[in-house]
GROMACS .gro file of C-alpha atoms in nm:
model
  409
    1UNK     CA    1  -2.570   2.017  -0.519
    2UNK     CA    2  -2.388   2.137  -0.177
    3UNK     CA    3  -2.178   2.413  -0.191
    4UNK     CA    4  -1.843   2.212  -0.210
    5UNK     CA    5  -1.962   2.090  -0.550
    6UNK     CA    6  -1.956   2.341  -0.720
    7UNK     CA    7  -1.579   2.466  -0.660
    8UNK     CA    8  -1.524   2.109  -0.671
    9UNK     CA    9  -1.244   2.125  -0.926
   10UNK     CA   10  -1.058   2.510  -0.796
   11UNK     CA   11  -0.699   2.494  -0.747
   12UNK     CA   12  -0.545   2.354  -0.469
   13UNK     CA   13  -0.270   2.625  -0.308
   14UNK     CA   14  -0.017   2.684  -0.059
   15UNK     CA   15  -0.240   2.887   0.161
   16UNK     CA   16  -0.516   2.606   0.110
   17UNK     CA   17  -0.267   2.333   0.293
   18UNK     CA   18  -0.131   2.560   0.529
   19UNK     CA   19  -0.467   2.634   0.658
   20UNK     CA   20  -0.540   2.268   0.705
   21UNK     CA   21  -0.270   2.215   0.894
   22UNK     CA   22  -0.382   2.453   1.156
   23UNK     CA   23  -0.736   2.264   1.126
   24UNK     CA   24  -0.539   1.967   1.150
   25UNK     CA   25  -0.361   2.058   1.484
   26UNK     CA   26  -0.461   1.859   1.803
   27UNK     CA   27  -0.606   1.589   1.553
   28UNK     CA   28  -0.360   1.396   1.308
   29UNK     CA   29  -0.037   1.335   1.470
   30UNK     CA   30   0.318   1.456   1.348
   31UNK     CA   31   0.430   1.111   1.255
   32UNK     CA   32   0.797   1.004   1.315
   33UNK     CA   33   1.045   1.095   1.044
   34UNK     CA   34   1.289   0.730   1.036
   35UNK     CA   35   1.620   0.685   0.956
   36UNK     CA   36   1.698   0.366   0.728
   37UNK     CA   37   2.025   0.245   0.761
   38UNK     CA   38   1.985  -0.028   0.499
   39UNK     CA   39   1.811   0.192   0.277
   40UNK     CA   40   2.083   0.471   0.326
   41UNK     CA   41   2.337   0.223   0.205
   42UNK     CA   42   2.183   0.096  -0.078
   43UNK     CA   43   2.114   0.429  -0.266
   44UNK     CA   44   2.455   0.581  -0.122
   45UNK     CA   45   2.290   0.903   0.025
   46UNK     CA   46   2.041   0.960   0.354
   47UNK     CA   47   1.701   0.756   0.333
   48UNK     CA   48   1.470   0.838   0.581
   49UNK     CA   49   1.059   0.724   0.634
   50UNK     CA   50   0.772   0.957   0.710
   51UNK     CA   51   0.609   0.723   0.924
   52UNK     CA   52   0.241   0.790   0.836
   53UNK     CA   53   0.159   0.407   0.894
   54UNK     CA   54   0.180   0.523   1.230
   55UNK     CA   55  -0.101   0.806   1.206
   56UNK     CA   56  -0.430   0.785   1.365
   57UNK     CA   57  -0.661   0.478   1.179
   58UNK     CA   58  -0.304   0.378   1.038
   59UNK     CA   59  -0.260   0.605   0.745
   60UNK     CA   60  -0.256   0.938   0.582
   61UNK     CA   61  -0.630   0.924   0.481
   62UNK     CA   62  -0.741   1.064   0.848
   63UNK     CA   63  -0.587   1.424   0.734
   64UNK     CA   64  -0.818   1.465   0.368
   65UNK     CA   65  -1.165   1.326   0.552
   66UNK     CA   66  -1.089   1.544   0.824
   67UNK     CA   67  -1.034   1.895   0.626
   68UNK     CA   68  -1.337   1.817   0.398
   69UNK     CA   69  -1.626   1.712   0.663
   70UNK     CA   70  -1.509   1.970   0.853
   71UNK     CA   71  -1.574   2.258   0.606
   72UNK     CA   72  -1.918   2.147   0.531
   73UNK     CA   73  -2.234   2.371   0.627
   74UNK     CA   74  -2.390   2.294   0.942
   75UNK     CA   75  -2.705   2.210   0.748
   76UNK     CA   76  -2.484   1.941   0.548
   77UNK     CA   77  -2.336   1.772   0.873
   78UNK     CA   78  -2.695   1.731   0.983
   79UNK     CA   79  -2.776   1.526   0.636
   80UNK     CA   80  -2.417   1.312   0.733
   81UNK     CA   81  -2.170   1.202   0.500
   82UNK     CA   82  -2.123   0.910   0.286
   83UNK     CA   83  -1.790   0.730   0.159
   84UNK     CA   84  -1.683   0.413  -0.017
   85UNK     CA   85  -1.359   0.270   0.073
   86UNK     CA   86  -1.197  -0.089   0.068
   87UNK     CA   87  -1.000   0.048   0.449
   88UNK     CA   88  -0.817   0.344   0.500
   89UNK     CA   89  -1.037   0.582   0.381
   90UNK     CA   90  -1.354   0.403   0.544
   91UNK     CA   91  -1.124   0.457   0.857
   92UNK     CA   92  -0.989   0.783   0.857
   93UNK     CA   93  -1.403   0.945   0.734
   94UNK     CA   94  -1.550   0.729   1.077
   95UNK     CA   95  -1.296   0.881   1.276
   96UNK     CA   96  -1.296   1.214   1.166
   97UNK     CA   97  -1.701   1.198   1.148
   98UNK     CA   98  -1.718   1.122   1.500
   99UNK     CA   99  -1.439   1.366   1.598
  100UNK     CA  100  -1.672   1.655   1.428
  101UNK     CA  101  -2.023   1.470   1.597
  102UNK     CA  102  -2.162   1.370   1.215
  103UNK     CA  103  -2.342   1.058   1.099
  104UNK     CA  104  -2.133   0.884   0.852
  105UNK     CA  105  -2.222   0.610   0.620
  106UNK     CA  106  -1.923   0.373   0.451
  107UNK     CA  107  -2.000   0.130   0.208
  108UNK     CA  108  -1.682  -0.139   0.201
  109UNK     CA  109  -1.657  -0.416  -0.055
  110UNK     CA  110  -1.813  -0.768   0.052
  111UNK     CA  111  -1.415  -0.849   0.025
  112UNK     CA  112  -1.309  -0.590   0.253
  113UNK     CA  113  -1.024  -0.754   0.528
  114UNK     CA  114  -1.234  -0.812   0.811
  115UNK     CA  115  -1.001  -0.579   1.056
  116UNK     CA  116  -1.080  -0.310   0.842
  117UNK     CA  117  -1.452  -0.382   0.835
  118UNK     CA  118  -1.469  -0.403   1.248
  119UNK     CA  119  -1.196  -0.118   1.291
  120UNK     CA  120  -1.478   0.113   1.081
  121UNK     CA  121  -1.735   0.014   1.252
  122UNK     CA  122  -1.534   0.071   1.618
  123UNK     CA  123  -1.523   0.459   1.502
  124UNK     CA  124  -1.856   0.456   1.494
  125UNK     CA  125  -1.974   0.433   1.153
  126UNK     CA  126  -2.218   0.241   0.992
  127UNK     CA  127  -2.102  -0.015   0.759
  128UNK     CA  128  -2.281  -0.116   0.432
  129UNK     CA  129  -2.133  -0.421   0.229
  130UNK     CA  130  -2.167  -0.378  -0.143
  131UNK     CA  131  -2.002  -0.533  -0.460
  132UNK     CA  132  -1.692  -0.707  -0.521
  133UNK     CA  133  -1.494  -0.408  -0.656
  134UNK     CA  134  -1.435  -0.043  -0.511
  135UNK     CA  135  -1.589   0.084  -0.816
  136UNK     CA  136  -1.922  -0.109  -0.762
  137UNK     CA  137  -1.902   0.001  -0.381
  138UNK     CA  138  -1.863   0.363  -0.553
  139UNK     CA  139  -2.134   0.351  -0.752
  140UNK     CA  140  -2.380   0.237  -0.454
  141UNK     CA  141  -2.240   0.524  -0.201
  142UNK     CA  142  -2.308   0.823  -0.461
  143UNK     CA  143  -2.636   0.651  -0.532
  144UNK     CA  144  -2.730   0.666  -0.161
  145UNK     CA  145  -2.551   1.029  -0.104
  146UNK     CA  146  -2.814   1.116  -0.420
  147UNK     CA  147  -3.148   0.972  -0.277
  148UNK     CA  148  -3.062   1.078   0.104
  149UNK     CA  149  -2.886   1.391   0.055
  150UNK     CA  150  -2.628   1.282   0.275
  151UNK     CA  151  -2.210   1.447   0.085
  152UNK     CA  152  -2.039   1.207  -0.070
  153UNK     CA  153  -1.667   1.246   0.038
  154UNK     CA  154  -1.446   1.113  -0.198
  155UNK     CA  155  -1.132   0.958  -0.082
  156UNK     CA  156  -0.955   1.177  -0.294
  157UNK     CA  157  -1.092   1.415  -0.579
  158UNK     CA  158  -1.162   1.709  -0.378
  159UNK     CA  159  -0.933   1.986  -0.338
  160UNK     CA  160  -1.020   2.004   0.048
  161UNK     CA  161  -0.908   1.641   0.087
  162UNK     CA  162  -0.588   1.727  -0.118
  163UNK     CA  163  -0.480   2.014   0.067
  164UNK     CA  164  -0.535   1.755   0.413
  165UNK     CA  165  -0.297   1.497   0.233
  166UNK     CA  166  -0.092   1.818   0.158
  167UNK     CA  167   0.001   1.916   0.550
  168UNK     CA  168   0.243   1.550   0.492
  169UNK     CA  169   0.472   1.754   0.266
  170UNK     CA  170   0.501   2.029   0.525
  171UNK     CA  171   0.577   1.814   0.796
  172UNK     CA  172   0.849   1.621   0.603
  173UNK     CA  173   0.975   1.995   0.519
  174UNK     CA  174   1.008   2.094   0.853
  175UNK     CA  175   1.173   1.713   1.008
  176UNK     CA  176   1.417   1.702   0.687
  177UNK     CA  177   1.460   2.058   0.545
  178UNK     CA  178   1.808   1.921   0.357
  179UNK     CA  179   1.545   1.662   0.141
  180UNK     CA  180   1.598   1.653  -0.211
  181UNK     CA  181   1.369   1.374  -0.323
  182UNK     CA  182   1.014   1.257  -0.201
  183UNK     CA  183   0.900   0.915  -0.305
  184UNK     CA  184   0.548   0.847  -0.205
  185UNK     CA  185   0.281   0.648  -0.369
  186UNK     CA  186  -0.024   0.710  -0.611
  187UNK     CA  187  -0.332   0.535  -0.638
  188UNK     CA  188  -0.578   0.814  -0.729
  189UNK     CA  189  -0.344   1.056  -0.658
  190UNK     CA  190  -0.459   1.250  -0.360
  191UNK     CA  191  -0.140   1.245  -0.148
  192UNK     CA  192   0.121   1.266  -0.390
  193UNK     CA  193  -0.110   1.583  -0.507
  194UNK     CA  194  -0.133   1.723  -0.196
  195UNK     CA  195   0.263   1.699  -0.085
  196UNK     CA  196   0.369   1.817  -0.420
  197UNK     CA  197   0.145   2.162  -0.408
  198UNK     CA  198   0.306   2.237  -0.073
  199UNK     CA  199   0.663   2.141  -0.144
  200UNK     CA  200   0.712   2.255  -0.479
  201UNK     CA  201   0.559   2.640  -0.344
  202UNK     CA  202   0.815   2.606  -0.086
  203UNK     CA  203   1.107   2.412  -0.215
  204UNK     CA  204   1.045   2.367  -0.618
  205UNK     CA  205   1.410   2.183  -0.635
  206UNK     CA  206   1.269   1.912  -0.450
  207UNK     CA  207   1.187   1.599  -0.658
  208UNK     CA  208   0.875   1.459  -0.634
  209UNK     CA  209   0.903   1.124  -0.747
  210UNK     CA  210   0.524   0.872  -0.743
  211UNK     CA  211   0.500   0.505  -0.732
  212UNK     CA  212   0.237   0.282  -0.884
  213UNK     CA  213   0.192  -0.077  -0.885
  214UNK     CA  214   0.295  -0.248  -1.214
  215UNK     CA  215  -0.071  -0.385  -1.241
  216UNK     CA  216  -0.271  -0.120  -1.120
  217UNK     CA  217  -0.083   0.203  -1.353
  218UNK     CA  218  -0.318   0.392  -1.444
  219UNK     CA  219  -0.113   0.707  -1.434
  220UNK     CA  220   0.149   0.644  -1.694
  221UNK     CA  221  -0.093   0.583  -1.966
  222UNK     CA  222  -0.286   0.890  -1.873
  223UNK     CA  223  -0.009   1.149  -1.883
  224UNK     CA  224   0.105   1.050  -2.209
  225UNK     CA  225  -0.283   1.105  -2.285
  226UNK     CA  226  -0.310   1.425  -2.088
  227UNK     CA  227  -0.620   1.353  -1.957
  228UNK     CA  228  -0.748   1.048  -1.700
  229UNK     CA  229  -0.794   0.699  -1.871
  230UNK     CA  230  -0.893   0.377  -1.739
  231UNK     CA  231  -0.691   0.097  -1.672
  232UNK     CA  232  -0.930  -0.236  -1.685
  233UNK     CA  233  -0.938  -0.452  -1.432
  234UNK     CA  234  -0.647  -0.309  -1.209
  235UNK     CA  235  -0.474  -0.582  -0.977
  236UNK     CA  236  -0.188  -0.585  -0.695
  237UNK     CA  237  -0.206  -0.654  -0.354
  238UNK     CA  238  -0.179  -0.327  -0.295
  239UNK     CA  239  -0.487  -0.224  -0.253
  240UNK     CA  240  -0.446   0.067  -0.097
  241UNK     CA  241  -0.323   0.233  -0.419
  242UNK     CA  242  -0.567  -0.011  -0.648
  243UNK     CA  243  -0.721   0.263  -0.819
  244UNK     CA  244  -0.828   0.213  -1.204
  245UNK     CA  245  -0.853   0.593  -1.257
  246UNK     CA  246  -0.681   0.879  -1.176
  247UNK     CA  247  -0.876   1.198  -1.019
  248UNK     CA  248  -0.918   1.475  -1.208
  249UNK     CA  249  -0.833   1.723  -0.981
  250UNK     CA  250  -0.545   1.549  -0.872
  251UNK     CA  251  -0.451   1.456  -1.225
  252UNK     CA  252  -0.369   1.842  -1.308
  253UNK     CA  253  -0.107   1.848  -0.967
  254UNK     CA  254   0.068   1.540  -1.056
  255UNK     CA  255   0.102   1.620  -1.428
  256UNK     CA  256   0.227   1.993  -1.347
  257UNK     CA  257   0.404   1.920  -0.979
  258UNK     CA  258   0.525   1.547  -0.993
  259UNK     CA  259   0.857   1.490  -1.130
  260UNK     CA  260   0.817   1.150  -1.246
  261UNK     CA  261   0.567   0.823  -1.139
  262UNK     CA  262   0.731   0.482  -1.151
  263UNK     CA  263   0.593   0.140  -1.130
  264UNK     CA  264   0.663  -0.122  -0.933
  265UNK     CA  265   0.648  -0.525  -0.924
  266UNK     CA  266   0.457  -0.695  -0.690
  267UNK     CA  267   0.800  -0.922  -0.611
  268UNK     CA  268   0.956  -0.543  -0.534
  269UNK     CA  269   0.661  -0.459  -0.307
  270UNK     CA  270   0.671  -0.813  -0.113
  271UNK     CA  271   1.085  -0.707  -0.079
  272UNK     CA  272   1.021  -0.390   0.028
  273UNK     CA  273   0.703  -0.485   0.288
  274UNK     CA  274   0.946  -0.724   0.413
  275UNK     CA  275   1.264  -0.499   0.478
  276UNK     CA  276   1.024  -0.225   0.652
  277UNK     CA  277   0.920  -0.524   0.923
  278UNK     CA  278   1.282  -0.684   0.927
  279UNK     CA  279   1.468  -0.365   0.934
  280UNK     CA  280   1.243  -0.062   1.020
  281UNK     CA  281   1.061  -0.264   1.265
  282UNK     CA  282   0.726  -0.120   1.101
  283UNK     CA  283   0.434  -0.280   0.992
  284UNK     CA  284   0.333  -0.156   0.647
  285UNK     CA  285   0.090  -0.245   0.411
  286UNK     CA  286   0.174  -0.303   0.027
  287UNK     CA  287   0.054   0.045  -0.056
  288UNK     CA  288   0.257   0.204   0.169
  289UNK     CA  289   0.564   0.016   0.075
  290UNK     CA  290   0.566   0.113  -0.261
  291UNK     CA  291   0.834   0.411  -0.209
  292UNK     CA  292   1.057   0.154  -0.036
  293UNK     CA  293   0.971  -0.087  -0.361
  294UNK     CA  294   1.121   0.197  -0.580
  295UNK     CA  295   1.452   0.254  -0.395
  296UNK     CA  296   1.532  -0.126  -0.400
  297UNK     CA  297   1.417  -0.106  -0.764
  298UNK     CA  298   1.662   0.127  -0.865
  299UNK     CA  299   1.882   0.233  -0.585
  300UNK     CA  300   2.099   0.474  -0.791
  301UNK     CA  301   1.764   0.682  -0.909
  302UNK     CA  302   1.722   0.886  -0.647
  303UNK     CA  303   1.921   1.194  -0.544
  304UNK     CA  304   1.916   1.195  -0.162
  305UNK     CA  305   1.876   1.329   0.105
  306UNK     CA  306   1.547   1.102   0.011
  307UNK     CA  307   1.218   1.069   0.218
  308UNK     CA  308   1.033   0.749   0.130
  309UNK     CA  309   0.606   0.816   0.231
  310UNK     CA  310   0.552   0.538   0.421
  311UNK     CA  311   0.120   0.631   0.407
  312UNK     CA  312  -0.053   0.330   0.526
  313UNK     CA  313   0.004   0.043   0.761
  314UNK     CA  314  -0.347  -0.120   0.776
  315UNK     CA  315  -0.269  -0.482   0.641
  316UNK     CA  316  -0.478  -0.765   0.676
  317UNK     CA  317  -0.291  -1.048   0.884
  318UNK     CA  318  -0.387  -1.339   0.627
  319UNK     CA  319  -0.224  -1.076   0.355
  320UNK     CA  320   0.044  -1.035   0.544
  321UNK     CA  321   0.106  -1.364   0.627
  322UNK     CA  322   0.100  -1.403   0.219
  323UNK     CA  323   0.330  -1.081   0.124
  324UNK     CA  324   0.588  -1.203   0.397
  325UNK     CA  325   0.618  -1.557   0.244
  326UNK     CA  326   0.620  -1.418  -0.155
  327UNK     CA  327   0.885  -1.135  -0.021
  328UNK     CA  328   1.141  -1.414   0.162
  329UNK     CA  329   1.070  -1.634  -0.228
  330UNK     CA  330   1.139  -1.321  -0.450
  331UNK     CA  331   1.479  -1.302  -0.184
  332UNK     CA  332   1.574  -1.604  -0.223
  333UNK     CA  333   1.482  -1.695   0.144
  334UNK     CA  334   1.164  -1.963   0.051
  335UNK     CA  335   1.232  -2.229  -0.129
  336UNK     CA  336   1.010  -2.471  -0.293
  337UNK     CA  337   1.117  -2.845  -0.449
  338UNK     CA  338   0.936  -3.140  -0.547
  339UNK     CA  339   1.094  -3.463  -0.585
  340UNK     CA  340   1.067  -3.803  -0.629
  341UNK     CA  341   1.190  -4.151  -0.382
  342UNK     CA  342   1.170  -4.467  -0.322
  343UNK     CA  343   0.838  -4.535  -0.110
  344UNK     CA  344   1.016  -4.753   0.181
  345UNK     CA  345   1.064  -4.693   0.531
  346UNK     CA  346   1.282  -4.411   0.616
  347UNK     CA  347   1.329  -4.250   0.283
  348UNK     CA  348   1.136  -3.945   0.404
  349UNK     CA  349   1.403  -3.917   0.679
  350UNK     CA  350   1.674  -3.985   0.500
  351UNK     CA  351   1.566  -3.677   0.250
  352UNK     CA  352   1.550  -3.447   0.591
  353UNK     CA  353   1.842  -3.546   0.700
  354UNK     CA  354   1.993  -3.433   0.341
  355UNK     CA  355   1.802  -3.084   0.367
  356UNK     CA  356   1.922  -3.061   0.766
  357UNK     CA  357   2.262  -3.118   0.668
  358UNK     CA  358   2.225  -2.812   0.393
  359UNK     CA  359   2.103  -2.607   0.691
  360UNK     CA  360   1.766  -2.614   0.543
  361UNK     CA  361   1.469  -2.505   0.747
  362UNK     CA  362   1.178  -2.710   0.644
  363UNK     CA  363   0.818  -2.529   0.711
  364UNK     CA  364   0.582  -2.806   0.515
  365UNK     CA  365   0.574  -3.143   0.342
  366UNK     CA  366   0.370  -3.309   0.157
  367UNK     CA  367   0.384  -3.661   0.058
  368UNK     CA  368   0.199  -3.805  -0.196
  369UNK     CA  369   0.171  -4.211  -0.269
  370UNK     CA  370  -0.142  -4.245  -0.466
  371UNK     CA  371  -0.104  -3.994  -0.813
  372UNK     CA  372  -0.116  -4.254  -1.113
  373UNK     CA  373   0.256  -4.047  -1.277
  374UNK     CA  374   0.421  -4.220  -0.966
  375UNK     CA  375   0.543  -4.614  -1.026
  376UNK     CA  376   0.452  -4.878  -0.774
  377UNK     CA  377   0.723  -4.797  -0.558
  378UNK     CA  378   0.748  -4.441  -0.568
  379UNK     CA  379   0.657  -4.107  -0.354
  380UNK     CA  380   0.660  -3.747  -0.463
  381UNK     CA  381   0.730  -3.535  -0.175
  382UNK     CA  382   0.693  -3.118  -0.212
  383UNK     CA  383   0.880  -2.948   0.028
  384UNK     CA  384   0.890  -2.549   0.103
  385UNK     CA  385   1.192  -2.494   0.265
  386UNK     CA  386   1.302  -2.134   0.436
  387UNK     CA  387   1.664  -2.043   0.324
  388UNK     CA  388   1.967  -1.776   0.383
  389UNK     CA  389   1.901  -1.646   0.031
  390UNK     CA  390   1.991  -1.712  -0.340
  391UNK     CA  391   2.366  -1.845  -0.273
  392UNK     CA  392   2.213  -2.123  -0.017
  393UNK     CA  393   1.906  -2.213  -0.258
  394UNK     CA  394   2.200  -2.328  -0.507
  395UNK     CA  395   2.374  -2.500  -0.213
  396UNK     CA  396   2.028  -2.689  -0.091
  397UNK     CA  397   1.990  -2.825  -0.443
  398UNK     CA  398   2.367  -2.962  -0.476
  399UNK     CA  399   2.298  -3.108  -0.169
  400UNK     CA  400   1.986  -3.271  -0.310
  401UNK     CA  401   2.144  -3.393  -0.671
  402UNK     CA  402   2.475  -3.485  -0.452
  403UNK     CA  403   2.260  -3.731  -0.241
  404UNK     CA  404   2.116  -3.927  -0.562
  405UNK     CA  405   1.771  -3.702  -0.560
  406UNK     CA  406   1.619  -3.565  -0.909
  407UNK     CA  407   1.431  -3.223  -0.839
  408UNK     CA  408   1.118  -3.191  -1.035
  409UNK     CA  409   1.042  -2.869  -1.238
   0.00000   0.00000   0.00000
């Protein structure tokens, strides 16, 4: 047992965050504090984005892995550290292990986004693939950190790591001191932890509001327990906040600091990923959207000034390339119809003529001739189309019945 263990679950204080900010300094960046016009309009009062997609490895996690390796004996650097992690956290314990000159050891599912995978291993850890879930990967890392004696550091159910996620809410204190509510989101509830010990000491009228994905709410259920349950088989795309059990010691800050946790769809975190790159200009993964999610959610919910926790913006590009596309459907700006037509010459061109004349943008078709539904002289043709939103979907499928075609359900 190393000697972090044992105070493993003491209480996480002002004094604790404000003295990892100063171990902090010259290491994590002072991310950008953004103004959202859109956003602004939408819930009526001043939204603005704590940029911490932009820190160093891409997200908040650099701060907590930081703070704990660095308070470690001397003879407890020299056994390393080991850490399980799907990304950020894999990231932000290889960069602060090499910034401190430690060995560190991540174990990453076998699913892990490959980016994530070689950005780890670029910070100079060493990578171990195990399981299919983060809780198998878990399970292996504390089994290695027990036979090698190298500290587990967990991503974030340690009050060290806490009070580094904690030096966010002084920051966004200092860039917006008028703030009035703080959306960020939970997964095991490290960050939302940390920021709500540090602004509720120094501004307790400040609402603390956390976000969890609709399939992956494990919180909810476990404050109206008042203790940590289990949520089987969590899913979202979210990953980054795909957690199936809260921390205990960040349970006991959420339940006595946060405000209130919300969930959100995975249609409202496509929206929301979507409006950050559209209007924001900022790449954020689904995790880190999740604030944004809530505002378009329910706009009229949150008493602003607001500051929306933008904590992550490591996404996969396949992912992305998937979240964009379900974000512009749940919008109204994708479009998909199948349809039958006569199989002759031309018909296919007379149908994009149709969809051209709508002002239809077609990205793919696919024709099919041979399915035994289809009569002798027939083609079904499915087309995904990119449209100006839920008025011009209606208007693309007058167009369609106007020209003689029958959409298939």
């Amino acid at each position: 047992m190393n000697h972090r263990t044992a105070d493993s679950l003491r209480p996480v204080t002002l004094d604790d965050v404000r003295g990892a900010q100063k171990m902090l300094s010259g290491v994590a960046r002072t991310t950008a504090m953004e103004g959202s016009r859109h956003l602004t309009q939408l819930v009526g009062s001043p939204v603005h984005l704590k940029c911490e997609n932009l820190q160093r490895t891409g997200s908040f996690k650099l701060r907590g892995a930081y703070v704990r390796i660095a308070g470690l004996l001397p003879e407890e650097r020299a056994a390393g550290v080991v850490a399980a992690s799907a990304g950020n956290h894999a990231q932000g314990v290889a960069l602060a292990s090499a910034l401190l000159g430690v060995h560190a050891t991540v174990f990453m599912p076998q699913g892990a986004p490959l980016p994530k995978i070689s950005a780890t291993r670029e910070y100079g850890a060493e990578v171990r693939l195990h399981g299919q879930v983060v809780d198998e990967t878990l399970a292996a890392a504390q089994e290695y950190a027990a036979e090698t004696g190298a500290v587990f550091i967990h991503p974030f159910d340690h009050p060290d790591v806490i009070a580094g996620q904690g030096t966010v809410g002084l920051e966004i204190l200092e860039q917006c001191p008028e703030v009035r509510t703080i959306v960020v989101g939970i997964g095991g509830g490290g960050l939302a932890a940390g920021i709500a010990v540090a602004v509720k000491a120094l501004r307790p009228d400040v609402r603390i509001v956390g976000v969890q994905a609709a399939g992956a709410a494990a919180y909810p259920p476990s404050l109206a327990a008042g203790r940590p349950v289990s949520v089987r088989s969590p899913l979202t795309m979210a990953d980054g906040i795909r957690v199936g059990r809260p921390g205990d010691v960040p349970f006991t800050l959420v339940r006595d600091l946060v405000d209130e946790v919300r969930t959100v769809s995975e249609d409202a975190l496509s929206a929301a990923l979507l409006l950050c790159l559209e209007r924001a200009k900022l790449v954020v993964e689904p995790a880190g959207a999740s604030p944004v999610a809530a505002l378009l959610s329910e706009p009229g919910a949150f008493a602003g000034p607001v500051v929306a926790v933008l904590s992550g913006g490591n996404v996969d590009p396949v992912l992305m390339q998937r979240v964009l596309r379900h974000g512009m459907a749940a919008q109204g700006r994708y479009l998909a119809v199948r349809l039958r037509l006569t199989d002759r010459p031309g018909a296919l061109a007379t149908l994009l003529g149709v969809l051209s004349g709508a002002d239809a943008n077609v990205l793919d078709v696919s024709h099919v001739r041979t399915d035994p539904r289809l009569g002798l002289a027939e083609a079904e043709v499915e087309l995904h189309l990119e449209t100006k939103g839920p008025a011009h979907c209606g208007e693309v499928g007058q167009a369609l019945r106007a020209a003689g075609y029958t959409v298939i359900d």
